[in-house]
């Protein structure tokens, strides 16, 4: 069941051939609820080479267990995969599952937009915590 949208700004950074790690700031937006703010890190392991400027990612948030989502429920660790290609302006996609009690899936509802020079196909981990 879709329970909201997670909108994130990812810091710029460099892919070091076998991976990268970047900080991010996110807003969890749900109809009829106050926006929740999260901080986190996104880590990639696999082929990741180049650099990117600040990146924007939008995820639809799905709950496997319930439509009722408590405050702070998105805190936790997510795992999945990513693919992106950037030459000046680029695109990418991520699919992750995890969170509290592994009950959430983050699926990009639009492709991420970024600038830089980068190519990556990786296993991806995301850690989120409340501000």
Tab-separated table of N, CA and C in Angstrom:
chain	number	residue	atom	x	y	z
A	1	UNK	N	0.845	-1.168	0.000
A	1	UNK	CA	0.000	0.000	0.000
A	1	UNK	C	0.891	1.232	0.000
A	2	UNK	N	0.633	2.176	-0.887
A	2	UNK	CA	1.408	3.406	-0.895
A	2	UNK	C	0.993	4.268	0.284
A	3	UNK	N	1.986	4.728	1.075
A	3	UNK	CA	1.690	5.504	2.277
A	3	UNK	C	2.250	6.927	2.227
A	4	UNK	N	2.961	7.290	1.173
A	4	UNK	CA	3.510	8.636	1.076
A	4	UNK	C	4.616	8.713	0.059
A	5	UNK	N	5.371	9.818	0.178
A	5	UNK	CA	6.460	10.109	-0.757
A	5	UNK	C	7.663	10.587	0.035
A	6	UNK	N	8.855	10.098	-0.322
A	6	UNK	CA	10.102	10.507	0.307
A	6	UNK	C	10.900	11.295	-0.716
A	7	UNK	N	11.151	12.575	-0.408
A	7	UNK	CA	11.854	13.480	-1.297
A	7	UNK	C	13.229	13.774	-0.706
A	8	UNK	N	14.315	13.440	-1.435
A	8	UNK	CA	15.668	13.539	-0.878
A	8	UNK	C	16.602	14.359	-1.751
A	9	UNK	N	17.494	15.091	-1.071
A	9	UNK	CA	18.597	15.803	-1.705
A	9	UNK	C	19.880	15.100	-1.274
A	10	UNK	N	20.637	14.596	-2.257
A	10	UNK	CA	21.867	13.850	-1.997
A	10	UNK	C	23.051	14.762	-2.278
A	11	UNK	N	24.020	14.782	-1.345
A	11	UNK	CA	25.211	15.608	-1.518
A	11	UNK	C	25.999	15.190	-2.753
A	12	UNK	N	26.778	16.110	-3.264
A	12	UNK	CA	27.665	15.806	-4.377
A	12	UNK	C	28.747	14.847	-3.890
A	13	UNK	N	29.413	14.181	-4.826
A	13	UNK	CA	30.461	13.254	-4.420
A	13	UNK	C	31.114	12.558	-5.588
A	14	UNK	N	32.052	11.689	-5.229
A	14	UNK	CA	32.859	10.972	-6.216
A	14	UNK	C	32.648	9.479	-6.041
A	15	UNK	N	32.492	8.768	-7.187
A	15	UNK	CA	32.466	7.311	-7.178
A	15	UNK	C	33.888	6.806	-7.328
A	16	UNK	N	34.299	5.904	-6.444
A	16	UNK	CA	35.676	5.413	-6.438
A	16	UNK	C	35.791	4.026	-7.053
A	17	UNK	N	35.256	3.840	-8.216
A	17	UNK	CA	35.281	2.607	-9.011
A	17	UNK	C	34.507	1.473	-8.354
A	18	UNK	N	34.763	1.162	-7.099
A	18	UNK	CA	34.039	0.057	-6.461
A	18	UNK	C	32.959	0.528	-5.497
A	19	UNK	N	32.717	1.829	-5.433
A	19	UNK	CA	31.647	2.279	-4.554
A	19	UNK	C	31.730	3.741	-4.184
A	20	UNK	N	30.739	4.183	-3.415
A	20	UNK	CA	30.688	5.566	-2.938
A	20	UNK	C	29.787	5.643	-1.713
A	21	UNK	N	29.884	6.768	-1.005
A	21	UNK	CA	29.018	7.024	0.140
A	21	UNK	C	28.736	8.518	0.178
A	22	UNK	N	27.430	8.887	0.296
A	22	UNK	CA	27.032	10.290	0.284
A	22	UNK	C	25.964	10.531	1.346
A	23	UNK	N	25.975	11.721	1.914
A	23	UNK	CA	24.950	12.130	2.874
A	23	UNK	C	23.721	12.621	2.136
A	24	UNK	N	22.568	12.553	2.815
A	24	UNK	CA	21.344	13.075	2.216
A	24	UNK	C	20.409	13.616	3.272
A	25	UNK	N	19.483	14.475	2.830
A	25	UNK	CA	18.432	15.031	3.673
A	25	UNK	C	17.113	14.764	2.977
A	26	UNK	N	16.117	14.282	3.738
A	26	UNK	CA	14.851	13.868	3.135
A	26	UNK	C	13.648	14.437	3.873
A	27	UNK	N	12.542	14.522	3.137
A	27	UNK	CA	11.240	14.869	3.686
A	27	UNK	C	10.275	13.738	3.358
A	28	UNK	N	9.571	13.237	4.386
A	28	UNK	CA	8.542	12.227	4.179
A	28	UNK	C	7.209	12.955	4.170
A	29	UNK	N	6.523	12.927	3.042
A	29	UNK	CA	5.309	13.696	2.825
A	29	UNK	C	4.122	12.741	2.717
A	30	UNK	N	3.115	12.961	3.596
A	30	UNK	CA	1.901	12.153	3.581
A	30	UNK	C	0.696	13.080	3.618
A	31	UNK	N	-0.308	12.733	2.891
A	31	UNK	CA	-1.548	13.518	2.888
A	31	UNK	C	-2.172	13.493	4.279
A	32	UNK	N	-2.499	14.689	4.796
A	32	UNK	CA	-3.149	14.785	6.089
A	32	UNK	C	-2.229	14.678	7.289
A	33	UNK	N	-0.898	14.653	7.085
A	33	UNK	CA	0.063	14.552	8.186
A	33	UNK	C	1.134	15.631	8.024
A	34	UNK	N	1.784	15.964	9.127
A	34	UNK	CA	2.908	16.883	9.069
A	34	UNK	C	4.078	16.199	8.372
A	35	UNK	N	4.856	16.987	7.648
A	35	UNK	CA	6.050	16.469	6.991
A	35	UNK	C	7.068	16.043	8.051
A	36	UNK	N	7.675	14.864	7.854
A	36	UNK	CA	8.739	14.376	8.736
A	36	UNK	C	10.074	14.566	8.026
A	37	UNK	N	11.091	14.927	8.799
A	37	UNK	CA	12.414	15.175	8.237
A	37	UNK	C	13.390	14.096	8.684
A	38	UNK	N	14.169	13.614	7.740
A	38	UNK	CA	15.155	12.573	7.996
A	38	UNK	C	16.511	12.988	7.440
A	39	UNK	N	17.560	12.459	8.041
A	39	UNK	CA	18.907	12.548	7.500
A	39	UNK	C	19.359	11.129	7.220
A	40	UNK	N	20.413	11.003	6.419
A	40	UNK	CA	20.878	9.664	6.159
A	40	UNK	C	22.135	9.609	5.322
A	41	UNK	N	22.470	8.383	4.936
A	41	UNK	CA	23.612	8.103	4.068
A	41	UNK	C	23.176	7.081	3.040
A	42	UNK	N	23.630	7.288	1.817
A	42	UNK	CA	23.407	6.298	0.770
A	42	UNK	C	24.779	5.775	0.352
A	43	UNK	N	24.940	4.459	0.402
A	43	UNK	CA	26.207	3.805	0.079
A	43	UNK	C	26.002	2.887	-1.108
A	44	UNK	N	26.988	2.867	-1.992
A	44	UNK	CA	26.903	2.018	-3.174
A	44	UNK	C	28.137	1.138	-3.269
A	45	UNK	N	27.927	-0.130	-3.607
A	45	UNK	CA	29.009	-1.088	-3.778
A	45	UNK	C	28.825	-1.758	-5.130
A	46	UNK	N	29.804	-1.619	-5.975
A	46	UNK	CA	29.740	-2.154	-7.329
A	46	UNK	C	30.507	-1.220	-8.240
A	47	UNK	N	30.185	-1.222	-9.503
A	47	UNK	CA	30.874	-0.347	-10.444
A	47	UNK	C	30.298	1.058	-10.335
A	48	UNK	N	31.080	1.990	-9.815
A	48	UNK	CA	30.647	3.378	-9.599
A	48	UNK	C	31.853	4.275	-9.842
A	49	UNK	N	31.863	4.966	-10.957
A	49	UNK	CA	33.018	5.794	-11.306
A	49	UNK	C	32.549	7.160	-11.804
A	50	UNK	N	33.237	8.202	-11.352
A	50	UNK	CA	32.928	9.554	-11.788
A	50	UNK	C	32.530	10.435	-10.626
A	51	UNK	N	31.860	11.559	-10.928
A	51	UNK	CA	31.423	12.492	-9.897
A	51	UNK	C	30.040	13.018	-10.245
A	52	UNK	N	29.303	13.386	-9.219
A	52	UNK	CA	27.988	13.998	-9.414
A	52	UNK	C	27.866	15.220	-8.518
A	53	UNK	N	27.101	16.193	-8.999
A	53	UNK	CA	26.719	17.341	-8.183
A	53	UNK	C	25.556	16.896	-7.299
A	54	UNK	N	24.971	17.818	-6.565
A	54	UNK	CA	23.813	17.503	-5.723
A	54	UNK	C	22.735	16.828	-6.575
A	55	UNK	N	22.143	15.763	-6.049
A	55	UNK	CA	21.166	14.952	-6.774
A	55	UNK	C	19.829	14.989	-6.039
A	56	UNK	N	18.736	14.999	-6.789
A	56	UNK	CA	17.395	14.951	-6.204
A	56	UNK	C	16.749	13.610	-6.558
A	57	UNK	N	16.217	12.910	-5.542
A	57	UNK	CA	15.532	11.631	-5.752
A	57	UNK	C	14.154	11.705	-5.098
A	58	UNK	N	13.142	11.214	-5.807
A	58	UNK	CA	11.780	11.091	-5.270
A	58	UNK	C	11.422	9.616	-5.245
A	59	UNK	N	11.011	9.125	-4.065
A	59	UNK	CA	10.575	7.743	-3.928
A	59	UNK	C	9.114	7.702	-3.511
A	60	UNK	N	8.353	6.786	-4.075
A	60	UNK	CA	7.061	6.432	-3.497
A	60	UNK	C	7.368	5.493	-2.350
A	61	UNK	N	6.670	5.635	-1.235
A	61	UNK	CA	6.885	4.791	-0.064
A	61	UNK	C	5.711	3.830	0.053
A	62	UNK	N	6.025	2.543	0.059
A	62	UNK	CA	5.023	1.493	0.175
A	62	UNK	C	5.224	0.757	1.490
A	63	UNK	N	4.121	0.393	2.149
A	63	UNK	CA	4.176	-0.380	3.379
A	63	UNK	C	3.622	-1.773	3.109
A	64	UNK	N	4.365	-2.774	3.535
A	64	UNK	CA	3.925	-4.158	3.353
A	64	UNK	C	2.943	-4.582	4.431
A	65	UNK	N	2.889	-3.844	5.525
A	65	UNK	CA	2.116	-4.284	6.686
A	65	UNK	C	0.815	-3.536	6.907
A	66	UNK	N	0.801	-2.207	6.714
A	66	UNK	CA	-0.369	-1.428	7.098
A	66	UNK	C	-0.384	-0.077	6.402
A	67	UNK	N	-1.524	0.571	6.389
A	67	UNK	CA	-1.604	1.935	5.869
A	67	UNK	C	-1.322	2.942	6.978
A	68	UNK	N	-1.326	2.481	8.237
A	68	UNK	CA	-1.045	3.351	9.379
A	68	UNK	C	0.455	3.376	9.631
A	69	UNK	N	1.051	4.553	9.480
A	69	UNK	CA	2.494	4.702	9.628
A	69	UNK	C	2.762	5.645	10.802
A	70	UNK	N	3.464	5.148	11.804
A	70	UNK	CA	3.783	5.936	12.993
A	70	UNK	C	4.915	6.918	12.689
A	71	UNK	N	5.013	7.958	13.513
A	71	UNK	CA	6.095	8.928	13.407
A	71	UNK	C	7.436	8.207	13.527
A	72	UNK	N	8.359	8.514	12.638
A	72	UNK	CA	9.691	7.916	12.688
A	72	UNK	C	9.782	6.521	12.111
A	73	UNK	N	8.717	6.024	11.511
A	73	UNK	CA	8.699	4.646	11.003
A	73	UNK	C	9.696	4.387	9.881
A	74	UNK	N	10.107	5.419	9.174
A	74	UNK	CA	11.035	5.193	8.060
A	74	UNK	C	12.482	5.062	8.513
A	75	UNK	N	12.763	5.297	9.805
A	75	UNK	CA	14.122	5.114	10.305
A	75	UNK	C	14.547	3.669	10.084
A	76	UNK	N	15.814	3.500	9.747
A	76	UNK	CA	16.316	2.148	9.584
A	76	UNK	C	17.217	2.017	8.379
A	77	UNK	N	17.476	0.775	8.015
A	77	UNK	CA	18.385	0.444	6.918
A	77	UNK	C	17.593	-0.169	5.771
A	78	UNK	N	17.909	0.264	4.560
A	78	UNK	CA	17.283	-0.228	3.341
A	78	UNK	C	18.380	-0.794	2.442
A	79	UNK	N	18.059	-1.823	1.676
A	79	UNK	CA	19.015	-2.397	0.729
A	79	UNK	C	18.326	-2.624	-0.608
A	80	UNK	N	19.108	-2.632	-1.663
A	80	UNK	CA	18.559	-2.841	-2.996
A	80	UNK	C	19.611	-2.576	-4.055
A	81	UNK	N	19.187	-1.960	-5.159
A	81	UNK	CA	20.096	-1.712	-6.265
A	81	UNK	C	19.884	-0.360	-6.887
A	82	UNK	N	20.896	0.089	-7.635
A	82	UNK	CA	20.851	1.388	-8.317
A	82	UNK	C	21.531	1.276	-9.670
A	83	UNK	N	21.100	2.144	-10.573
A	83	UNK	CA	21.765	2.304	-11.868
A	83	UNK	C	21.651	3.767	-12.250
A	84	UNK	N	22.746	4.350	-12.751
A	84	UNK	CA	22.709	5.743	-13.181
A	84	UNK	C	23.783	6.005	-14.219
A	85	UNK	N	23.515	6.983	-15.061
A	85	UNK	CA	24.476	7.416	-16.072
A	85	UNK	C	24.346	8.928	-16.215
A	86	UNK	N	25.488	9.627	-16.161
A	86	UNK	CA	25.494	11.079	-16.233
A	86	UNK	C	26.634	11.538	-17.133
A	87	UNK	N	26.302	12.353	-18.098
A	87	UNK	CA	27.297	13.034	-18.927
A	87	UNK	C	26.790	14.459	-19.083
A	88	UNK	N	27.181	15.331	-18.141
A	88	UNK	CA	26.595	16.666	-18.064
A	88	UNK	C	25.329	16.597	-17.229
A	89	UNK	N	24.235	16.153	-17.845
A	89	UNK	CA	22.969	15.934	-17.154
A	89	UNK	C	22.668	14.449	-17.229
A	90	UNK	N	22.189	13.860	-16.134
A	90	UNK	CA	21.977	12.421	-16.147
A	90	UNK	C	20.744	11.972	-15.420
A	91	UNK	N	20.522	10.669	-15.495
A	91	UNK	CA	19.357	10.020	-14.903
A	91	UNK	C	19.802	8.805	-14.114
A	92	UNK	N	18.951	8.384	-13.191
A	92	UNK	CA	19.237	7.175	-12.439
A	92	UNK	C	17.976	6.643	-11.801
A	93	UNK	N	18.071	5.451	-11.279
A	93	UNK	CA	16.943	4.837	-10.594
A	93	UNK	C	17.430	3.985	-9.442
A	94	UNK	N	16.615	3.870	-8.403
A	94	UNK	CA	16.948	3.086	-7.216
A	94	UNK	C	15.714	2.325	-6.765
A	95	UNK	N	15.907	1.121	-6.266
A	95	UNK	CA	14.817	0.363	-5.668
A	95	UNK	C	15.356	-0.220	-4.369
A	96	UNK	N	14.698	0.121	-3.239
A	96	UNK	CA	15.204	-0.284	-1.932
A	96	UNK	C	14.073	-0.822	-1.059
A	97	UNK	N	14.413	-1.749	-0.167
A	97	UNK	CA	13.439	-2.290	0.777
A	97	UNK	C	14.076	-2.325	2.160
A	98	UNK	N	13.279	-2.058	3.214
A	98	UNK	CA	13.812	-2.085	4.576
A	98	UNK	C	13.019	-1.204	5.495
A	99	UNK	N	13.723	-0.443	6.344
A	99	UNK	CA	13.073	0.430	7.314
A	99	UNK	C	12.738	-0.315	8.578
A	100	UNK	N	11.829	0.258	9.378
A	100	UNK	CA	11.494	-0.383	10.637
A	100	UNK	C	10.806	-1.719	10.366
A	101	UNK	N	11.344	-2.765	10.920
A	101	UNK	CA	10.837	-4.132	10.763
A	101	UNK	C	10.767	-4.564	9.305
A	102	UNK	N	11.604	-3.970	8.469
A	102	UNK	CA	11.682	-4.286	7.036
A	102	UNK	C	10.320	-4.251	6.370
A	103	UNK	N	9.510	-3.304	6.797
A	103	UNK	CA	8.142	-3.242	6.310
A	103	UNK	C	7.892	-2.215	5.225
A	104	UNK	N	8.954	-1.594	4.676
A	104	UNK	CA	8.751	-0.545	3.686
A	104	UNK	C	9.569	-0.807	2.434
A	105	UNK	N	9.030	-0.370	1.301
A	105	UNK	CA	9.755	-0.402	0.033
A	105	UNK	C	9.795	1.017	-0.505
A	106	UNK	N	10.970	1.434	-0.997
A	106	UNK	CA	11.136	2.738	-1.621
A	106	UNK	C	11.353	2.507	-3.106
A	107	UNK	N	10.440	2.991	-3.890
A	107	UNK	CA	10.512	2.783	-5.331
A	107	UNK	C	10.460	4.149	-6.000
A	108	UNK	N	11.420	4.461	-6.890
A	108	UNK	CA	11.406	5.784	-7.496
A	108	UNK	C	10.145	5.980	-8.330
A	109	UNK	N	9.419	7.036	-8.043
A	109	UNK	CA	8.225	7.332	-8.835
A	109	UNK	C	8.572	8.244	-9.983
A	110	UNK	N	9.734	8.846	-9.909
A	110	UNK	CA	10.274	9.560	-11.057
A	110	UNK	C	11.764	9.298	-11.045
A	111	UNK	N	12.369	9.430	-12.162
A	111	UNK	CA	13.802	9.169	-12.270
A	111	UNK	C	14.564	10.288	-11.585
A	112	UNK	N	15.652	9.927	-10.912
A	112	UNK	CA	16.453	10.950	-10.247
A	112	UNK	C	17.156	11.806	-11.287
A	113	UNK	N	17.366	13.070	-10.966
A	113	UNK	CA	18.074	13.985	-11.843
A	113	UNK	C	19.353	14.440	-11.189
A	114	UNK	N	20.418	14.506	-11.986
A	114	UNK	CA	21.711	14.916	-11.450
A	114	UNK	C	22.573	15.490	-12.557
A	115	UNK	N	23.635	16.166	-12.164
A	115	UNK	CA	24.621	16.669	-13.123
A	115	UNK	C	25.986	16.152	-12.718
A	116	UNK	N	26.886	16.026	-13.697
A	116	UNK	CA	28.242	15.562	-13.444
A	116	UNK	C	28.696	14.642	-14.560
A	117	UNK	N	29.604	13.742	-14.236
A	117	UNK	CA	30.120	12.744	-15.164
A	117	UNK	C	30.257	11.459	-14.367
A	118	UNK	N	29.344	10.502	-14.578
A	118	UNK	CA	29.279	9.343	-13.705
A	118	UNK	C	28.577	8.189	-14.404
A	119	UNK	N	29.005	6.957	-14.059
A	119	UNK	CA	28.304	5.745	-14.483
A	119	UNK	C	28.344	4.782	-13.306
A	120	UNK	N	27.197	4.212	-12.960
A	120	UNK	CA	27.157	3.300	-11.813
A	120	UNK	C	26.086	2.233	-11.988
A	121	UNK	N	26.430	1.010	-11.630
A	121	UNK	CA	25.499	-0.105	-11.476
A	121	UNK	C	25.941	-0.787	-10.183
A	122	UNK	N	25.119	-0.663	-9.133
A	122	UNK	CA	25.589	-1.052	-7.801
A	122	UNK	C	24.512	-1.708	-6.949
A	123	UNK	N	24.977	-2.412	-5.918
A	123	UNK	CA	24.134	-2.754	-4.778
A	123	UNK	C	24.116	-1.494	-3.926
A	124	UNK	N	22.963	-1.184	-3.356
A	124	UNK	CA	22.823	0.089	-2.652
A	124	UNK	C	22.254	-0.110	-1.258
A	125	UNK	N	22.791	0.646	-0.310
A	125	UNK	CA	22.285	0.667	1.055
A	125	UNK	C	21.930	2.091	1.442
A	126	UNK	N	20.852	2.241	2.184
A	126	UNK	CA	20.403	3.547	2.640
A	126	UNK	C	20.108	3.452	4.130
A	127	UNK	N	20.651	4.387	4.918
A	127	UNK	CA	20.333	4.482	6.340
A	127	UNK	C	19.629	5.797	6.559
A	128	UNK	N	18.481	5.757	7.241
A	128	UNK	CA	17.705	6.960	7.552
A	128	UNK	C	17.520	7.083	9.056
A	129	UNK	N	17.621	8.309	9.562
A	129	UNK	CA	17.317	8.598	10.957
A	129	UNK	C	16.647	9.954	11.032
A	130	UNK	N	15.862	10.156	12.092
A	130	UNK	CA	15.101	11.400	12.274
A	130	UNK	C	16.030	12.538	12.620
A	131	UNK	N	15.672	13.737	12.150
A	131	UNK	CA	16.391	14.961	12.512
A	131	UNK	C	16.285	15.245	13.977
